């Protein structure tokens, strides 16, 4: 199943709403009008200005107007290619449209970034990516610090 949705998003610079295109695909798709929820299940893939996400299941929750994304949730075997070119993988990802914030959890969360001279891999329990500042913070597991090491660029 393939979908093309035009959703309104607040422009970070002008603070005005403008239409954006999101393309989705999955084995199954359902839209619940009363809940304003679009659900992609089975090999779910969603692309748009916020990035490129694959998972077993992706849900889009719309505002009361039915045209503006409130939140997106991705579940199980989540891989996100973020705007800054980073690749993150984990168990669950939530995107909060209001502040352009991504929160990913997993066992562990893994993020791969291209750096001068190669790639860097960081592992932790959770990561937060903020679009407006292009910043990533990673929290370690069970009180431990996050771990950063050279990574394999081929995984991108």
Coordinates of C-alpha atoms in Angstrom, one line a residue:
X1 CA 0.0 0.0 0.0
X2 CA 1.3 3.5 -0.9
X3 CA 0.0 6.8 0.3
X4 CA 0.7 10.5 -0.4
X5 CA -0.4 12.9 2.3
X6 CA -0.3 16.7 2.2
X7 CA 0.0 17.9 5.8
X8 CA 0.4 21.4 7.2
X9 CA 3.5 22.1 9.1
X10 CA 4.7 25.3 10.8
X11 CA 7.8 26.7 9.0
X12 CA 10.7 27.1 11.5
X13 CA 11.7 30.5 10.1
X14 CA 8.4 32.2 9.3
X15 CA 6.2 30.4 11.9
X16 CA 3.5 30.1 9.2
X17 CA 1.8 26.9 8.3
X18 CA 2.6 25.5 4.9
X19 CA 1.6 22.2 3.1
X20 CA 4.3 19.5 3.0
X21 CA 4.2 16.1 1.3
X22 CA 4.8 12.8 3.1
X23 CA 5.0 9.6 1.2
X24 CA 4.2 6.3 3.0
X25 CA 4.2 2.6 2.2
X26 CA 3.5 -0.5 4.1
X27 CA 1.8 -3.9 3.8
X28 CA -1.4 -2.5 5.4
X29 CA -2.7 1.0 5.9
X30 CA -5.7 2.2 8.0
X31 CA -7.1 5.6 8.8
X32 CA -9.4 6.2 11.8
X33 CA -11.3 9.4 11.2
X34 CA -12.6 9.7 14.8
X35 CA -9.1 9.3 16.3
X36 CA -7.4 11.2 13.4
X37 CA -4.9 8.4 13.2
X38 CA -3.2 6.9 10.2
X39 CA -1.5 3.5 10.8
X40 CA 1.1 1.8 8.6
X41 CA 1.8 -1.8 9.5
X42 CA 4.2 -4.4 8.1
X43 CA 7.4 -3.0 6.4
X44 CA 6.3 0.6 7.2
X45 CA 8.2 3.4 5.5
X46 CA 7.6 7.1 5.7
X47 CA 9.5 9.9 4.0
X48 CA 9.0 13.7 4.3
X49 CA 10.8 16.8 5.2
X50 CA 11.3 15.5 8.8
X51 CA 13.3 12.6 7.6
X52 CA 13.0 9.0 6.4
X53 CA 11.7 6.4 8.9
X54 CA 11.2 2.6 8.6
X55 CA 9.7 0.3 11.2
X56 CA 7.3 -2.5 11.6
X57 CA 4.5 0.0 12.5
X58 CA 4.2 3.8 12.1
X59 CA 1.3 5.9 13.4
X60 CA 0.6 9.5 12.5
X61 CA -1.7 11.4 14.9
X62 CA -3.3 14.5 13.5
X63 CA -4.5 17.7 15.2
X64 CA -8.2 18.4 15.5
X65 CA -8.1 20.1 12.1
X66 CA -7.1 16.8 10.5
X67 CA -4.5 18.5 8.3
X68 CA -1.7 19.1 10.8
X69 CA 0.6 16.4 12.2
X70 CA 0.6 16.4 16.0
X71 CA 2.9 13.4 16.6
X72 CA 4.3 10.4 14.8
X73 CA 5.2 7.1 16.5
X74 CA 7.3 4.3 15.1
X75 CA 7.5 0.9 16.7
X76 CA 9.9 -2.1 16.5
X77 CA 13.1 -2.3 14.4
X78 CA 13.0 1.5 13.9
X79 CA 15.5 3.1 11.6
X80 CA 15.5 6.9 11.2
X81 CA 17.6 8.9 8.7
X82 CA 17.5 12.4 10.2
X83 CA 17.8 15.8 8.5
X84 CA 21.4 16.1 9.6
X85 CA 22.4 12.9 7.8
X86 CA 22.6 10.8 10.9
X87 CA 21.2 7.3 11.0
X88 CA 19.6 6.1 14.2
X89 CA 18.1 2.8 15.1
X90 CA 16.1 1.6 18.1
X91 CA 12.9 0.1 19.4
X92 CA 10.6 3.1 19.5
X93 CA 10.6 6.6 18.0
X94 CA 8.3 9.5 18.7
X95 CA 8.4 12.7 16.7
X96 CA 6.7 15.8 18.3
X97 CA 5.7 18.2 15.6
X98 CA 5.2 21.2 18.0
X99 CA 8.8 21.5 18.8
X100 CA 10.4 19.4 16.1
X101 CA 11.8 16.9 18.6
X102 CA 12.6 13.2 18.0
X103 CA 12.9 10.9 21.0
X104 CA 14.1 7.3 20.4
X105 CA 14.5 4.5 22.9
X106 CA 15.9 1.0 22.5
X107 CA 18.2 -1.7 23.8
X108 CA 20.4 0.0 22.8
X109 CA 19.7 3.1 20.6
X110 CA 22.5 3.3 18.0
X111 CA 23.3 6.5 16.1
X112 CA 25.8 6.6 13.2
X113 CA 27.2 9.9 12.1
X114 CA 29.6 10.9 9.4
X115 CA 32.6 12.8 10.8
X116 CA 35.9 13.9 9.4
X117 CA 37.9 10.9 8.6
X118 CA 35.1 8.3 8.8
X119 CA 32.0 7.5 10.9
X120 CA 31.2 7.6 14.6
X121 CA 28.8 5.3 16.4
X122 CA 27.2 6.2 19.7
X123 CA 25.2 3.7 21.8
X124 CA 22.8 4.5 24.7
X125 CA 19.4 3.9 26.1
X126 CA 17.7 7.0 24.6
X127 CA 18.4 9.8 22.2
X128 CA 16.8 13.2 21.6
X129 CA 17.2 15.0 18.3
X130 CA 16.0 18.6 18.0
X131 CA 15.5 19.8 14.4
X132 CA 15.7 23.6 15.0
X133 CA 19.2 23.3 16.6
X134 CA 20.4 20.1 14.8
X135 CA 21.5 18.8 18.1
X136 CA 21.5 15.2 19.5
X137 CA 21.8 14.1 23.1
X138 CA 22.2 10.5 24.1
X139 CA 21.5 9.1 27.6
X140 CA 23.4 6.0 28.7
X141 CA 22.0 2.8 30.0
X142 CA 21.2 2.1 33.7
X143 CA 23.3 5.0 35.0
X144 CA 26.2 4.3 32.6
X145 CA 27.4 6.9 30.2
X146 CA 26.7 6.6 26.5
X147 CA 29.5 4.9 24.5
X148 CA 31.0 6.4 21.4
X149 CA 33.4 4.6 19.1
X150 CA 34.5 4.5 15.4
X151 CA 31.6 3.1 13.3
X152 CA 31.2 1.4 10.0
X153 CA 30.1 3.9 7.4
X154 CA 28.8 1.1 5.2
X155 CA 25.7 0.9 7.4
X156 CA 24.4 4.2 6.1

